[in-house]
XYZ file of C-alpha atoms in Angstrom:
448
model
C 116.085 90.405 108.659
C 120.239 91.345 109.957
C 118.909 95.013 109.986
C 116.187 94.443 111.900
C 118.264 92.201 114.001
C 120.683 95.067 114.490
C 116.919 97.205 115.187
C 116.320 94.980 118.348
C 119.574 94.761 119.721
C 120.506 97.993 119.771
C 117.421 99.153 122.372
C 117.377 95.825 123.609
C 114.136 94.376 122.945
C 112.560 91.407 124.884
C 109.707 91.077 123.292
C 107.874 90.811 119.735
C 104.262 92.055 119.028
C 104.336 90.967 115.078
C 100.906 92.238 113.889
C 98.275 92.085 111.215
C 95.158 93.779 110.105
C 92.534 92.045 109.347
C 89.440 93.896 107.090
C 87.824 96.056 110.395
C 91.626 97.332 110.784
C 92.271 94.710 114.667
C 95.441 94.308 114.905
C 95.456 89.897 114.991
C 99.878 88.216 116.100
C 101.211 87.328 118.593
C 103.573 88.440 121.274
C 106.491 86.349 121.064
C 110.256 86.300 122.515
C 112.610 88.373 120.968
C 114.613 84.894 119.863
C 111.975 82.767 118.731
C 110.846 86.169 116.569
C 114.632 86.514 114.667
C 114.586 82.501 114.874
C 111.760 81.962 113.118
C 111.946 84.573 110.765
C 108.424 85.777 111.010
C 104.944 84.057 112.212
C 102.169 81.413 110.982
C 98.524 82.546 110.827
C 95.594 80.844 110.074
C 94.262 83.055 106.488
C 90.749 82.527 108.108
C 91.804 85.765 110.995
C 91.235 88.002 107.985
C 87.632 87.317 107.349
C 86.926 87.550 111.023
C 83.860 90.298 111.689
C 84.468 92.820 114.642
C 82.314 91.223 116.796
C 84.855 87.895 116.098
C 82.113 85.928 114.056
C 83.475 84.817 110.306
C 81.130 84.321 106.954
C 79.304 81.491 106.202
C 80.561 78.616 105.193
C 79.490 78.283 101.886
C 82.487 81.512 101.268
C 84.065 80.375 104.074
C 85.952 77.126 101.421
C 85.151 78.711 99.044
C 87.499 81.810 99.954
C 89.935 80.141 102.182
C 91.258 76.340 101.644
C 88.831 73.337 103.218
C 92.185 72.413 105.458
C 92.300 76.120 107.174
C 95.746 76.406 106.719
C 98.318 78.694 107.994
C 99.669 81.941 105.524
C 103.006 83.006 106.010
C 103.243 86.580 107.726
C 107.047 88.355 107.023
C 108.107 91.190 108.469
C 108.565 94.353 107.457
C 111.667 96.066 107.853
C 111.133 99.064 107.175
C 107.561 98.677 109.585
C 109.358 98.283 113.166
C 108.367 100.277 115.818
C 109.039 100.432 120.216
C 106.451 100.072 122.445
C 106.365 102.979 124.100
C 103.494 102.131 126.957
C 105.186 98.247 127.538
C 106.423 97.760 131.025
C 109.732 95.414 129.163
C 110.732 96.321 126.645
C 108.864 95.393 123.569
C 108.820 96.051 119.557
C 105.725 95.899 117.214
C 106.071 94.337 114.185
C 103.803 94.696 111.132
C 104.174 91.804 108.373
C 103.175 90.849 105.041
C 100.648 87.848 104.816
C 102.079 85.730 101.873
C 100.679 82.113 100.750
C 103.346 78.812 100.955
C 103.816 79.864 97.214
C 105.124 83.279 98.322
C 102.086 85.251 96.376
C 100.597 88.015 98.801
C 97.407 87.507 100.295
C 94.732 88.795 98.331
C 92.961 89.085 102.328
C 94.866 91.398 103.623
C 94.393 95.313 103.887
C 97.841 95.650 103.554
C 98.564 93.834 100.209
C 95.628 95.714 98.486
C 97.033 99.228 99.229
C 100.748 97.907 97.809
C 98.823 96.474 94.857
C 97.709 100.093 94.120
C 100.760 101.482 94.618
C 101.911 99.363 92.404
C 99.574 100.679 89.686
C 101.136 104.289 89.832
C 104.926 102.849 89.958
C 103.652 101.464 86.406
C 102.563 104.497 85.053
C 106.059 106.713 86.988
C 103.451 108.217 89.299
C 104.390 108.539 92.817
C 100.773 109.384 95.687
C 101.372 111.164 98.496
C 98.771 111.262 101.213
C 98.089 113.120 104.197
C 95.806 111.760 106.426
C 93.838 113.388 109.053
C 92.382 111.959 112.019
C 89.039 112.465 114.383
C 88.570 110.959 117.485
C 86.553 111.560 120.555
C 87.650 111.434 124.416
C 84.543 110.354 126.618
C 84.317 108.893 130.091
C 85.512 105.183 130.381
C 81.844 103.693 129.905
C 81.391 100.129 130.986
C 77.764 99.622 129.976
C 77.527 99.600 126.560
C 73.394 100.527 126.376
C 74.280 104.289 128.051
C 75.407 107.182 126.150
C 79.064 108.571 126.226
C 79.750 111.419 128.253
C 82.503 113.474 128.106
C 85.218 113.215 130.473
C 86.458 114.937 132.941
C 89.667 117.584 132.271
C 92.317 119.601 134.745
C 89.831 121.851 135.487
C 87.329 118.636 137.235
C 84.893 120.256 135.114
C 82.999 118.208 132.241
C 83.509 120.102 128.801
C 80.363 121.687 127.620
C 79.428 123.190 124.597
C 80.885 123.583 120.640
C 84.472 124.350 121.677
C 85.741 124.057 117.663
C 89.182 124.836 117.741
C 89.727 126.200 121.297
C 93.248 126.572 122.693
C 92.398 125.634 126.347
C 89.664 123.080 125.590
C 92.750 120.781 123.778
C 94.775 121.684 126.834
C 92.702 120.465 129.570
C 93.750 116.823 128.228
C 97.313 118.459 128.520
C 98.893 114.953 130.629
C 97.285 113.144 128.079
C 99.094 114.705 124.964
C 101.771 115.226 126.566
C 102.241 111.352 126.591
C 101.151 110.810 123.002
C 102.911 113.219 122.509
C 105.894 111.394 123.551
C 104.638 108.070 122.618
C 104.452 109.141 118.813
C 108.158 110.752 118.647
C 109.591 107.556 120.202
C 107.958 105.394 117.603
C 108.806 107.988 114.675
C 105.447 108.696 113.868
C 105.006 112.081 111.610
C 101.870 113.608 113.859
C 101.839 117.143 113.493
C 98.908 119.508 114.769
C 96.657 118.823 117.791
C 93.186 120.193 116.995
C 89.958 120.676 119.328
C 87.410 120.254 116.509
C 83.475 121.003 116.813
C 82.249 118.542 118.585
C 82.725 117.837 122.945
C 85.882 116.882 123.632
C 86.429 116.212 120.092
C 89.811 116.291 118.260
C 91.494 115.846 115.280
C 95.667 115.227 114.470
C 96.957 115.699 111.244
C 99.930 113.561 109.717
C 102.806 115.032 107.670
C 102.468 114.268 103.947
C 104.391 111.173 102.776
C 104.642 107.763 101.688
C 101.250 106.046 101.153
C 101.762 102.782 102.640
C 104.105 104.273 105.620
C 101.125 106.922 106.418
C 98.659 103.566 106.000
C 101.029 101.902 109.006
C 101.504 104.864 111.157
C 97.636 105.956 111.187
C 96.565 102.326 112.640
C 99.809 102.439 115.162
C 98.079 105.967 116.445
C 94.648 104.567 116.695
C 96.750 101.930 118.959
C 99.274 104.993 120.548
C 95.366 107.435 121.189
C 93.762 104.223 123.319
C 96.706 103.431 125.430
C 97.144 107.370 126.266
C 93.399 107.282 126.767
C 93.475 104.371 129.342
C 96.449 105.532 130.846
C 95.115 109.060 132.164
C 91.593 106.768 132.555
C 89.280 108.058 129.903
C 88.736 106.475 126.378
C 89.680 107.216 122.479
C 87.032 106.379 120.112
C 87.564 106.412 116.611
C 84.172 105.404 116.254
C 82.436 107.543 113.041
C 79.129 108.264 114.775
C 79.853 107.931 118.730
C 78.020 110.818 120.153
C 74.158 111.995 119.709
C 73.499 115.234 117.988
C 77.659 115.288 118.256
C 79.758 115.478 114.820
C 80.314 112.255 113.251
C 84.850 111.660 113.009
C 86.276 111.328 109.504
C 89.823 110.624 108.004
C 89.765 112.894 105.695
C 93.316 112.526 103.081
C 94.677 114.796 101.644
C 96.283 112.339 98.481
C 98.121 114.508 95.480
C 100.365 112.637 92.782
C 104.153 113.532 91.480
C 106.291 112.777 88.411
C 108.421 109.695 90.074
C 112.015 111.159 87.973
C 110.929 114.862 88.009
C 109.388 115.224 91.619
C 107.042 117.608 89.850
C 103.242 117.987 90.579
C 101.724 115.815 87.582
C 98.155 117.693 88.767
C 99.817 121.417 87.114
C 100.340 122.239 84.509
C 103.995 124.288 83.527
C 101.683 127.852 84.112
C 100.783 126.696 87.389
C 97.129 125.630 86.371
C 95.281 122.517 87.035
C 96.002 119.394 84.624
C 93.951 117.473 82.567
C 95.476 114.689 84.859
C 94.585 116.052 87.939
C 90.864 116.587 86.456
C 90.718 113.375 85.728
C 91.587 111.902 89.518
C 88.326 114.294 90.750
C 86.569 112.808 87.424
C 87.809 109.381 88.772
C 86.744 109.799 92.654
C 83.218 110.966 92.072
C 82.688 107.897 90.098
C 83.560 105.525 92.266
C 83.528 106.465 95.191
C 79.868 105.600 95.038
C 80.879 102.071 94.287
C 83.888 101.970 96.970
C 82.081 103.566 99.456
C 82.198 100.398 101.557
C 86.025 100.256 101.977
C 86.020 104.052 103.696
C 82.655 103.620 105.158
C 82.688 100.107 106.411
C 80.005 100.430 109.926
C 76.030 100.692 109.927
C 77.384 103.676 112.329
C 80.001 104.918 109.031
C 76.602 105.851 107.485
C 75.302 107.745 110.241
C 77.749 110.774 109.988
C 76.170 111.521 106.238
C 73.309 113.803 107.162
C 72.510 117.345 105.635
C 74.013 120.029 107.062
C 75.973 118.946 109.450
C 79.955 117.999 109.036
C 80.707 115.268 107.534
C 79.619 115.424 103.396
C 76.890 114.264 101.873
C 77.827 114.385 98.287
C 81.217 114.059 96.217
C 80.904 117.065 94.724
C 84.282 119.075 94.333
C 85.197 122.921 94.833
C 88.215 124.719 95.911
C 88.261 125.784 99.388
C 84.843 124.405 99.641
C 84.887 121.840 102.979
C 80.704 121.687 101.926
C 82.267 119.150 98.975
C 83.092 115.466 99.484
C 85.953 116.726 97.529
C 87.925 120.273 98.570
C 90.812 121.880 97.320
C 92.655 123.458 98.867
C 94.263 126.559 98.604
C 97.492 126.006 97.748
C 100.747 126.329 94.980
C 101.239 124.509 91.804
C 103.961 121.530 93.309
C 101.715 121.421 96.297
C 97.823 121.067 94.680
C 96.142 118.625 95.953
C 91.981 117.420 96.920
C 91.136 116.004 99.779
C 88.774 113.029 100.204
C 86.656 113.960 103.257
C 84.461 111.606 103.166
C 86.683 108.215 104.862
C 85.576 107.582 108.208
C 87.594 107.700 111.239
C 86.508 103.750 111.743
C 87.760 102.802 108.552
C 90.587 99.757 107.815
C 93.181 103.227 106.790
C 94.480 100.739 104.454
C 91.824 100.070 102.634
C 90.170 103.999 103.153
C 93.895 105.366 101.082
C 93.950 101.431 98.504
C 90.483 102.639 97.440
C 90.892 106.384 97.508
C 93.702 106.547 95.714
C 92.270 103.405 93.031
C 89.508 106.130 92.739
C 91.666 108.611 91.690
C 94.176 106.193 89.160
C 90.743 104.845 87.277
C 89.865 108.185 87.035
C 93.400 109.483 84.957
C 93.431 105.622 83.374
C 89.793 106.144 81.564
C 90.581 110.185 80.861
C 87.244 110.868 83.451
C 85.973 114.326 83.358
C 84.768 116.124 86.391
C 81.174 117.656 86.923
C 81.589 121.576 86.756
C 82.929 123.131 90.686
C 80.218 124.026 92.946
C 80.490 127.834 93.579
C 78.452 127.747 97.759
C 76.582 125.174 99.494
C 76.885 121.576 98.116
C 74.821 119.798 101.214
C 71.967 119.596 98.857
C 70.398 116.122 98.781
C 70.156 116.841 95.275
C 73.807 116.810 94.810
C 73.831 113.058 96.095
C 75.315 110.307 94.721
C 76.058 107.758 97.623
C 74.641 104.886 98.537
C 72.314 105.741 101.573
C 73.010 102.785 103.880
C 75.597 100.423 104.310
C 73.609 97.447 102.747
C 73.329 99.784 99.866
C 76.975 100.572 99.482
C 77.607 96.690 99.974
C 75.628 95.414 97.006
C 76.533 98.541 94.419
C 80.709 97.875 95.939
C 80.238 93.483 94.932
C 78.453 94.668 91.549
C 81.811 97.278 90.490
C 83.626 95.873 87.810
C 86.492 97.449 88.405
C 86.898 96.681 92.315
C 86.814 93.085 90.983
C 89.213 93.708 88.341
C 92.285 96.330 90.115
C 91.162 94.453 93.771
C 90.338 90.497 92.797
C 87.267 88.975 93.533
C 88.517 87.181 96.114
C 89.058 90.548 98.184
C 85.571 92.226 96.961
C 83.761 88.982 97.883
C 84.974 88.320 101.300
C 84.307 91.732 102.504
C 81.590 91.991 101.238
C 80.419 89.097 103.560
C 82.235 89.999 106.322
C 80.360 93.388 106.415
C 77.008 91.262 106.334
C 77.897 89.084 108.468
C 78.639 91.964 111.124
C 75.261 94.423 109.265
C 72.896 91.193 110.846
C 74.275 91.087 113.825
C 73.183 94.790 113.767
C 70.004 93.983 113.271
C 69.718 91.595 116.207
C 70.238 94.049 118.381
C 67.257 96.506 119.792
C 68.310 100.060 120.785
C 66.721 102.190 122.930
C 65.191 104.560 120.451
C 62.932 102.141 120.100
C 62.286 101.297 123.121
C 62.053 104.354 124.086
C 59.311 105.151 121.202
C 57.331 102.616 120.134
C 57.715 100.378 122.829
C 54.046 102.471 124.284
C 52.982 103.367 121.466
C 52.356 101.526 117.970
């Protein structure tokens, strides 16, 4: 806390946003004067906030009270001194500090997404391994829309016109929103977020930001903060930024591709490569683990009903867990690189996923492959879009059922977390089923 207090004082911070993330990835917490934050050295929140759905509802009472204390007691949230960032869009000098969640005995709260990632990283540490990740975040810019029944529209750029057609990698199309992206880059720099390349993606007004590779916990924090930053920058310029997996009909979905590699903690050398530069058995086992366990843990990477709208054949999103070198039709792509930088790109996670949980799940799948010495299938040459290669659940309901019956997830992530996560997502799915879509009104209203 002393270092954190000095950091706050140097920046003349007057307010602190004390943050935790729920299962969905929504920022929950309190905004407090800096004097109170320093005096209390953290905050208390009801543990139940970790069981809130995206609609603000809670799980059924029998599950709620089996996972939480019947008295609905508070958890103790302690600030992580290494996860303090300024809030550059705030009017007053403000900091945002990410907190970790503990019970009154000092044990990490199992329902916390950040704690789950830390638990997976500890498994790697026990083996003398150090995982490295590099996320890529896709998102859409749209006109602000007050009526959720109306389809989203592309925003108007500097030229005064809406973007039309597919503008993959177009510099001019990205430059249409220069003032917005200048603010985004300035605000990310002020926070120390390690963003790298800006790309115009395939969809209309769809963009991608790449993060520099680094520590998984730090990168998950940064993805969490980047989403807040991007939304704020968009609002300042009277547009909206959305990380929905499939926000626009007939347009590509938005992914959170995760590049992951593993180093030997002592030597710093990649364990994915042999001394002669060829693929190591550990690398192949890592891919084998991803192939076997991604279908069991898919809700952690595709957590919403909308997430599964990405997974369509012959679209930009993979519909399989095949692997191949430089093959973007595979769910698991191995980019061309030198031996030290050998990695696998998990292309299944959606931009709507909670970064802590998606990264934790992706690394856990690879870890299990290395521990269990799982061999992958043969690498795919050519197109892998055909449905004969599909080993993934078709719907959120199927995916949740597979997840709750996966013994490895229960062992490593805990039965409390698996039960709570599945229950929250089922509440959201039930809420979704109550809404009648425009497609149903258009095609069924007067036809059936």
